[in-house]
Amino acid sequence: MQLKRLLMIVLFLYTSGCAHDQGLNMSERLSHFRQGGYITTSKGEILTQEGLEYLREGSFDKFLPSMREALTVYSGNGEKTSDICRYLGKAYLDRNEYDKALSYFDQSVSSAKSSRYLEGIAMATVGLADCYKKIGDTDKATEVLATATQVNRESTKGEHPLIALSMGENLAQQGRLSQALDIFTKSLSNIDNYKDDKLKQSVYLSLGTTLFGLGRYQEAITHYQHALELAKKSYNTSDIVDILNNIGFCLVSLKKYGEAAIAFKEGLGLLAVMDLQYSEKQMYANYGLGLLNEEQNRNAQALLYYDTAIKFIEDLRGSLSSTEFRSLFLANKIAVYEHAIDILLTSAGRILDDVRLDPRFTKAGLTPAEVAFFYAERTKARSFLELLSKARKDSLADRIPHELAEQERRLLDTIDSLQASGSSQSEAQREVLKKSKRELDELIAKLKKEYPDYASIRYPEPVMAGNIPLRENEVLLSYKVNPKNTYLWIMEKGKKTSAIEIAISREELTRKVREFRSGLENTDRVDVYDPEKGQALGSLLLEEALSRIDSDKNIIITPDGVLNMVPFEALTVGKTKNTIQYLGEKYKISYYPSASVMATMRQFKERPKLSKPLFALGDPVYEDSDVRYSRRKSDNIVVASADPTPALNLRSALVRSGFSLPRLPETRDEVLEIGALFGYSADDSNIKLDMNASKSELLKSDLGRYRFIHFATHGLLSGDIPYILEPALVLSQPGNRNPEDGFLKMSEILNLKLNADAVVLSACKTALGKEIAGEGIVGLSRAFMLAGSKSVIVSLWSVESNSTAVLMKSFYSHLKPGISKEEALRLAKQELKNQSLASTYFSRGITIAGRDKKVQTGTSHPFFWAPFILIGEWE
């Protein structure tokens, strides 16, 4: 602590005025004020400055009460309240407490707006954007900054420079580096006009980061050094460590490893001396030390640093309360896991003895390949796994003794309550929180040992290779696409896990997949489909693995990255002069988002008895001009009109934008024929057609009773039409009563209560969605599985409507006698492939006015039969 006090003395000497006034320090000044002394500085200002000093020296517990008291003093003063809330938001952001940071930045914006404090609005809005940028949500950051730009247009001073800087940082984070550099260079030209050192520091820091992204490392270091000087001037420990880490990464890129190590260790040493816990900064420093050791072929040391960095990442992620933040958190941190995987798999056959594994891995008897698999699982569908556990927690009742359930409930309630107070806990509360967490860890260990089924569902975590619940007739193929190499793990029950290194970079693999898909999904080019591309990709991804697999095995694939876009069934495994043999004709294939999700879902052994075999919806009404809508109105049935307000009437917005949704009459036949297989007549209440194919009819149905749920309609992705910002299925449009809009969106699907064996989405692009690093594809398939379905059948591109109807009728005809879902879908594809069938003009997606579609006349091409895949349980 003596060294820490010495550093504080240095801090006071650095700052102008030395934080003193008339020979008094902050605490003394505040004391004199409270005693009615002669100090003229306001009480609120003293409290604010005192709080900021505490924050600089790392005393967050003292910073909070000072700032909260200052808020009380400044009650009614919008400008001061805005400033203090902004300081609080920044402090929480540095501690990665995003929910609290957002709350204070929101309060800061609100207070600034109430007093027309334009500069305060700008600075608080930038704080909000910084929150979203830090978790990788650059789209939301852009949206937030746009509002600040609008407000600042009202200012006579023009746009606040911080807004321009923040927008530039956002562009840089999106990879638009040249545009960002233009903004920062302009800011640099005006830097002498900036009186605020913090603003100058931001300019230098942003320039450095952009130049680093452009590979101009030495120039980046120069600007980082300027930023470092300013940070040291105010002795902002948090900023100093960030800048040292940035300099370290530049030096690694310049191969100046000794200097880089000094920079990283200087930052870590400063945090240690100041007794500060900034997990994210410590993570990046360890990551950097791992990099410089890896580049010098010191893989054992590198792996230790990477493992330490990963522990910091996992601790940080575990402390986040928001599901949104948790799902985005890994996006810009996955590189740490990828480097660890590279070392483990490239070292496994050569320098195994030199690679020191973490004790938890050696205790479990894992090989380097199995440890690499565990790291890979930590980068797949993490939030999906946690949400799945929460969605199914009702199924856990009575699985453990009452006294253990009560102990668990008490500990979880205590921990949740204390964590909700964030960093404002007292010392006594922190001790209680530590004790409760320790006791919960002990309880979880006991549950894992004595009640493993319960623990695996209640406390899901990435599965280890030896714990995957594979059956005798299954093989798991798990992919990880890294920047330089792609890896494939092969797992079978009772066999040792093996790993294959596929020598292709992420960039090259992405190019090959796009070329392959372009010949499948582009209806204007199906006549030029090249099966050689499918054969080349299949050979690359599967040739060695298939040589080790019996053809009668059920293959379960957990893809990664761009491989989520590949229908493996359509890869070519053989070709003669007149025929092409596809992978799906020889092997049985299904998919899962991750092995951990599969393991967790297979723990849900108890399922309620289902009283209904099928719920099917098709042939909705999309236009007011549809005769079915006119007939419903003429039957004197009261139907509310859609709200004419453009912002609310999504159907009108669609039409105004040049999009249309043609009727899909073949979906009517599809639903009726499928229903007939299960004994349903056309007027059966389990069949929803025409105006009854609406969201209101769907939501009032007890969907939890059905074994199969079938939707035959148009499918949309986020951004396909205005105002639809998430994947959705289109239901009947006219006659909706607000707030119903005729779109069944992903967020609404999550609220459904299902017990289905399968949900079948006979629509366009339903396997697609937003790809999030660390999560995979977030879309309709995931939503239906979280809602309770064991599996989903979804499409990878816009499907042709008539051939889709034939495929679906064939699927259910095979399914009804009792064969597996995977086998039924495989047989249906083979039947469709071998038919000669005229196709329609329409796909089950949007059409754009003025765009002609080519009429195809056959269905042997993979475009027609390959898009549908089975995700989840195949049986």
XYZ file of N, CA and C in Angstrom, residues 130-273:
432
model
N -21.020 3.880 -26.864
C -19.842 3.135 -26.412
C -20.237 1.808 -25.774
N -21.348 1.810 -25.043
C -21.839 0.558 -24.444
C -22.103 -0.480 -25.530
N -22.827 -0.065 -26.547
C -23.189 -1.014 -27.605
C -21.968 -1.428 -28.429
N -21.050 -0.493 -28.653
C -19.838 -0.849 -29.394
C -19.015 -1.873 -28.631
N -18.988 -1.724 -27.323
C -18.150 -2.611 -26.515
C -18.641 -4.050 -26.550
N -19.947 -4.231 -26.749
C -20.460 -5.600 -26.843
C -20.617 -6.039 -28.294
N -20.168 -5.196 -29.233
C -20.161 -5.600 -30.631
C -21.423 -5.290 -31.405
N -22.378 -4.560 -30.813
C -23.624 -4.254 -31.512
C -23.481 -2.901 -32.203
N -22.743 -2.880 -33.306
C -22.476 -1.624 -33.996
C -23.725 -1.056 -34.663
N -24.681 -1.902 -35.019
C -25.927 -1.400 -35.615
C -26.686 -0.532 -34.619
N -26.773 -1.001 -33.375
C -27.467 -0.224 -32.350
C -26.690 1.057 -32.039
N -25.373 0.964 -32.031
C -24.563 2.156 -31.791
C -24.817 3.206 -32.864
N -24.916 2.771 -34.121
C -25.199 3.693 -35.228
C -26.555 4.367 -35.027
N -27.535 3.576 -34.633
C -28.884 4.107 -34.407
C -28.871 5.175 -33.312
N -28.144 4.893 -32.230
C -28.071 5.832 -31.106
C -27.383 7.126 -31.535
N -26.280 7.012 -32.266
C -25.533 8.199 -32.680
C -26.321 9.049 -33.662
N -27.180 8.422 -34.451
C -28.008 9.179 -35.399
C -28.923 10.149 -34.667
N -29.414 9.748 -33.514
C -30.278 10.645 -32.737
C -29.489 11.846 -32.230
N -28.249 11.623 -31.814
C -27.416 12.717 -31.332
C -27.098 13.694 -32.455
N -26.868 13.163 -33.639
C -26.584 14.016 -34.798
C -27.763 14.937 -35.084
N -28.973 14.408 -34.985
C -30.177 15.193 -35.227
C -30.297 16.327 -34.209
N -30.048 16.006 -32.925
C -30.143 17.024 -31.870
C -29.113 18.119 -32.082
N -27.898 17.717 -32.460
C -26.826 18.697 -32.589
C -26.996 19.617 -33.778
N -27.866 19.247 -34.710
C -28.138 20.154 -35.822
C -28.794 21.438 -35.321
N -29.411 21.345 -34.147
C -30.065 22.519 -33.580
C -29.068 23.451 -32.903
N -27.853 22.965 -32.686
C -26.859 23.764 -31.977
C -26.164 24.734 -32.921
N -25.947 25.951 -32.446
C -25.248 26.954 -33.257
C -23.768 26.606 -33.390
N -23.274 25.733 -32.499
C -21.866 25.354 -32.530
C -21.592 24.200 -33.496
N -22.651 23.651 -34.081
C -22.476 22.522 -34.995
C -22.328 21.213 -34.255
N -21.958 20.191 -34.999
C -21.872 18.858 -34.413
C -20.736 18.777 -33.395
N -21.032 18.163 -32.260
C -20.024 17.996 -31.217
C -18.943 17.043 -31.730
N -17.664 17.374 -31.534
C -16.593 16.512 -32.076
C -16.630 15.084 -31.529
N -17.149 14.901 -30.317
C -17.220 13.546 -29.758
C -18.147 12.648 -30.566
N -19.211 13.238 -31.118
C -20.141 12.440 -31.925
C -19.440 11.967 -33.192
N -18.711 12.884 -33.823
C -17.971 12.497 -35.031
C -16.968 11.397 -34.710
N -16.263 11.539 -33.572
C -15.290 10.520 -33.181
C -15.966 9.176 -32.960
N -17.088 9.205 -32.268
C -17.784 7.955 -31.965
C -18.295 7.290 -33.239
N -18.789 8.095 -34.166
C -19.244 7.528 -35.439
C -18.068 6.931 -36.207
N -16.920 7.600 -36.133
C -15.733 7.054 -36.772
C -15.303 5.737 -36.154
N -15.347 5.668 -34.822
C -14.997 4.415 -34.131
C -15.945 3.300 -34.539
N -17.210 3.650 -34.702
C -18.194 2.646 -35.105
C -17.904 2.133 -36.515
N -17.538 3.058 -37.404
C -17.174 2.662 -38.773
C -15.950 1.744 -38.756
N -14.983 2.091 -37.916
C -13.773 1.271 -37.825
C -14.103 -0.125 -37.320
N -14.998 -0.193 -36.336
C -15.368 -1.492 -35.782
C -16.119 -2.335 -36.806
N -16.796 -1.674 -37.738
C -17.501 -2.384 -38.812
C -16.568 -2.743 -39.964
N -15.294 -2.349 -39.866
C -14.323 -2.649 -40.911
C -14.222 -1.591 -41.987
N -14.932 -0.473 -41.824
C -14.903 0.600 -42.827
C -13.797 1.590 -42.432
N -12.573 1.122 -42.540
C -11.438 1.821 -41.952
C -11.098 3.115 -42.681
N -11.186 3.113 -43.993
C -10.832 4.325 -44.745
C -11.764 5.482 -44.394
N -13.065 5.193 -44.276
C -14.022 6.237 -43.895
C -13.730 6.732 -42.486
N -13.409 5.804 -41.595
C -13.093 6.197 -40.221
C -11.847 7.079 -40.188
N -10.850 6.706 -40.974
C -9.596 7.473 -40.987
C -9.828 8.909 -41.445
N -10.705 9.088 -42.413
C -11.018 10.450 -42.879
C -11.580 11.296 -41.739
N -12.470 10.705 -40.959
C -13.079 11.443 -39.839
C -12.016 11.809 -38.807
N -11.154 10.838 -38.454
C -10.166 11.080 -37.409
C -9.081 12.048 -37.867
N -8.712 11.981 -39.150
C -7.707 12.907 -39.675
C -8.219 14.338 -39.628
N -9.489 14.507 -39.945
C -10.104 15.843 -39.852
C -10.106 16.330 -38.414
N -10.414 15.431 -37.484
C -10.404 15.801 -36.060
C -8.997 16.191 -35.621
N -7.993 15.473 -36.122
C -6.609 15.776 -35.749
C -6.207 17.177 -36.221
N -6.699 17.579 -37.377
C -6.357 18.902 -37.907
C -6.908 20.028 -37.036
N -7.933 19.710 -36.231
C -8.530 20.727 -35.352
C -8.120 20.543 -33.895
N -7.151 19.660 -33.634
C -6.898 19.261 -32.250
C -6.405 20.410 -31.382
N -5.716 21.374 -31.980
C -5.223 22.514 -31.190
C -6.358 23.375 -30.672
N -7.544 23.239 -31.293
C -8.695 24.024 -30.839
C -9.423 23.360 -29.678
N -9.077 22.120 -29.390
C -9.750 21.403 -28.311
C -9.068 21.715 -26.982
N -9.825 22.267 -26.059
C -9.260 22.581 -24.747
C -9.317 21.386 -23.810
N -10.138 20.408 -24.145
C -10.348 19.235 -23.293
C -9.303 18.164 -23.621
N -8.435 17.857 -22.652
C -7.405 16.832 -22.878
C -8.012 15.468 -23.149
N -9.140 15.183 -22.535
C -9.794 13.890 -22.751
C -10.233 13.751 -24.201
N -10.704 14.840 -24.785
C -11.110 14.824 -26.189
C -9.889 14.614 -27.091
N -8.796 15.287 -26.769
C -7.560 15.090 -27.539
C -7.106 13.637 -27.458
N -7.175 13.104 -26.253
C -6.776 11.704 -26.057
C -7.622 10.772 -26.921
N -8.923 11.055 -27.007
C -9.816 10.229 -27.820
C -9.440 10.281 -29.291
N -9.039 11.464 -29.761
C -8.636 11.602 -31.172
C -7.405 10.747 -31.451
N -6.394 10.879 -30.602
C -5.162 10.106 -30.809
C -5.425 8.600 -30.711
N -6.242 8.218 -29.751
C -6.533 6.796 -29.551
C -7.285 6.216 -30.743
N -8.287 6.956 -31.227
C -9.065 6.486 -32.373
C -8.205 6.387 -33.630
N -7.349 7.372 -33.822
C -6.444 7.332 -34.967
C -5.518 6.123 -34.883
N -4.984 5.890 -33.693
C -4.089 4.759 -33.522
C -4.761 3.443 -33.841
N -5.984 3.273 -33.349
C -6.700 2.014 -33.554
C -7.026 1.803 -35.032
N -7.396 2.870 -35.720
C -7.711 2.751 -37.150
C -6.463 2.442 -37.963
N -5.374 3.114 -37.643
C -4.120 2.842 -38.346
C -3.636 1.417 -38.080
N -3.876 0.936 -36.873
C -3.540 -0.457 -36.574
C -4.331 -1.388 -37.491
N -5.636 -1.105 -37.641
C -6.468 -1.925 -38.511
C -6.013 -1.902 -39.952
N -5.390 -0.791 -40.360
C -4.892 -0.662 -41.732
C -3.472 -1.213 -41.895
N -2.917 -1.734 -40.805
C -1.580 -2.305 -40.877
C -0.457 -1.288 -40.780
N -0.760 -0.054 -40.410
C 0.249 1.002 -40.291
C 0.653 1.118 -38.818
N 1.381 0.113 -38.368
C 1.603 -0.084 -36.936
C 2.472 0.994 -36.307
N 3.543 1.402 -36.990
C 4.427 2.397 -36.393
C 3.715 3.736 -36.235
N 2.916 4.104 -37.241
C 2.138 5.344 -37.126
C 1.133 5.228 -35.982
N 0.543 4.052 -35.838
C -0.417 3.841 -34.753
C 0.253 4.046 -33.406
N 1.465 3.520 -33.250
C 2.175 3.659 -31.972
C 2.418 5.132 -31.652
N 2.774 5.919 -32.668
C 3.016 7.350 -32.446
C 1.789 8.022 -31.849
N 0.627 7.735 -32.404
C -0.604 8.346 -31.882
C -0.967 7.774 -30.514
N -0.741 6.482 -30.323
C -0.986 5.892 -29.000
C -0.106 6.548 -27.935
N 1.137 6.867 -28.299
C 2.036 7.500 -27.331
C 1.515 8.879 -26.915
N 0.981 9.634 -27.886
C 0.370 10.929 -27.545
C -0.800 10.726 -26.591
N -1.631 9.721 -26.883
C -2.773 9.436 -26.005
C -2.300 9.022 -24.619
N -1.219 8.242 -24.571
C -0.695 7.778 -23.285
C -0.208 8.944 -22.435
N 0.446 9.903 -23.051
C 0.924 11.073 -22.313
C -0.246 11.822 -21.675
N -1.334 11.967 -22.415
C -2.506 12.669 -21.887
C -3.171 11.865 -20.773
N -3.228 10.538 -20.934
C -3.830 9.695 -19.894
C -3.005 9.751 -18.617
N -1.674 9.779 -18.755
C -0.816 9.871 -17.573
C -0.941 11.229 -16.901
N -1.207 12.244 -17.700
C -1.355 13.589 -17.153
C -2.525 13.656 -16.168
N -3.586 12.957 -16.499
C -4.747 12.916 -15.588
C -4.711 11.678 -14.695
N -3.702 10.877 -14.870
C -3.518 9.612 -14.163
C -4.784 8.771 -14.166
N -5.296 8.515 -15.360
C -6.457 7.650 -15.525
C -5.956 6.222 -15.765
N -5.943 5.436 -14.687
C -5.359 4.092 -14.753
C -6.021 3.234 -15.812
N -7.359 3.295 -15.889
C -8.096 2.484 -16.851
C -7.632 2.781 -18.269
N -7.535 4.064 -18.617
C -7.114 4.439 -19.968
C -5.655 4.070 -20.215
N -4.810 4.244 -19.206
C -3.389 3.931 -19.370
C -3.203 2.466 -19.740
N -3.910 1.582 -19.042
C -3.759 0.153 -19.312
C -4.286 -0.180 -20.704
N -5.403 0.401 -21.098
C -5.930 0.167 -22.451
C -4.903 0.571 -23.515
N -4.309 1.735 -23.334
C -3.366 2.233 -24.344
C -2.098 1.374 -24.367
N -1.626 0.958 -23.190
C -0.465 0.073 -23.150
C -0.747 -1.242 -23.879
N -1.952 -1.776 -23.691
C -2.321 -2.999 -24.417
C -2.317 -2.758 -25.925
N -2.866 -1.617 -26.345
C -2.894 -1.312 -27.780
C -1.481 -1.202 -28.352
N -0.600 -0.531 -27.613
C 0.794 -0.425 -28.056
C 1.415 -1.815 -28.137
N 1.094 -2.659 -27.162
C 1.619 -4.017 -27.161
C 1.222 -4.787 -28.400
N -0.040 -4.687 -28.806
C -0.485 -5.409 -30.007
C 0.200 -4.872 -31.268
N 0.446 -3.559 -31.312
C 1.183 -3.006 -32.453
C 2.598 -3.579 -32.504
N 3.243 -3.648 -31.352
C 4.617 -4.148 -31.297
C 4.682 -5.628 -31.661
N 3.657 -6.394 -31.282
C 3.609 -7.803 -31.698
C 3.559 -7.879 -33.220
N 2.729 -7.021 -33.836
C 2.613 -7.023 -35.299
C 3.917 -6.631 -35.966
N 4.710 -5.803 -35.268
C 6.018 -5.396 -35.796
C 7.115 -6.392 -35.424
N 6.704 -7.475 -34.735
C 7.633 -8.528 -34.289
C 8.665 -8.010 -33.291
N 8.321 -6.948 -32.587
C 9.171 -6.443 -31.489
C 8.657 -7.041 -30.189
N 8.931 -8.340 -30.037
C 8.281 -9.102 -28.980
C 8.718 -8.675 -27.576
N 9.991 -8.337 -27.414
C 10.457 -7.924 -26.096
C 9.776 -6.645 -25.635
N 9.694 -5.653 -26.536
C 9.033 -4.393 -26.195
C 7.539 -4.613 -25.949
N 6.928 -5.509 -26.741
C 5.504 -5.810 -26.560
C 5.250 -6.410 -25.188
N 6.118 -7.349 -24.790
C 5.950 -7.981 -23.473
C 6.038 -6.941 -22.364
N 6.948 -5.980 -22.517
C 7.081 -4.917 -21.509
C 5.789 -4.113 -21.404
N 5.194 -3.774 -22.559
C 3.959 -2.978 -22.560
C 2.824 -3.731 -21.871
N 2.621 -5.003 -22.233
C 1.539 -5.775 -21.618
C 1.765 -5.938 -20.113
N 3.003 -6.248 -19.746
C 3.282 -6.490 -18.324
C 3.253 -5.202 -17.513
N 3.580 -4.072 -18.155
C 3.491 -2.786 -17.455
C 2.034 -2.498 -17.078
N 1.119 -2.773 -18.019
C -0.294 -2.568 -17.717
C -0.776 -3.485 -16.611
N -0.405 -4.771 -16.695
C -0.805 -5.723 -15.653
C -0.197 -5.345 -14.311
N 1.055 -4.887 -14.336
C 1.709 -4.486 -13.093
C 1.042 -3.284 -12.459
N 0.623 -2.336 -13.285
C -0.052 -1.150 -12.762
C -1.369 -1.532 -12.082
N -2.100 -2.437 -12.706
C -3.360 -2.889 -12.085
C -3.086 -3.599 -10.766
N -2.004 -4.386 -10.726
C -1.676 -5.113 -9.499
C -1.279 -4.146 -8.384
N -0.442 -3.165 -8.713
C 0.009 -2.192 -7.712
C -1.170 -1.389 -7.173
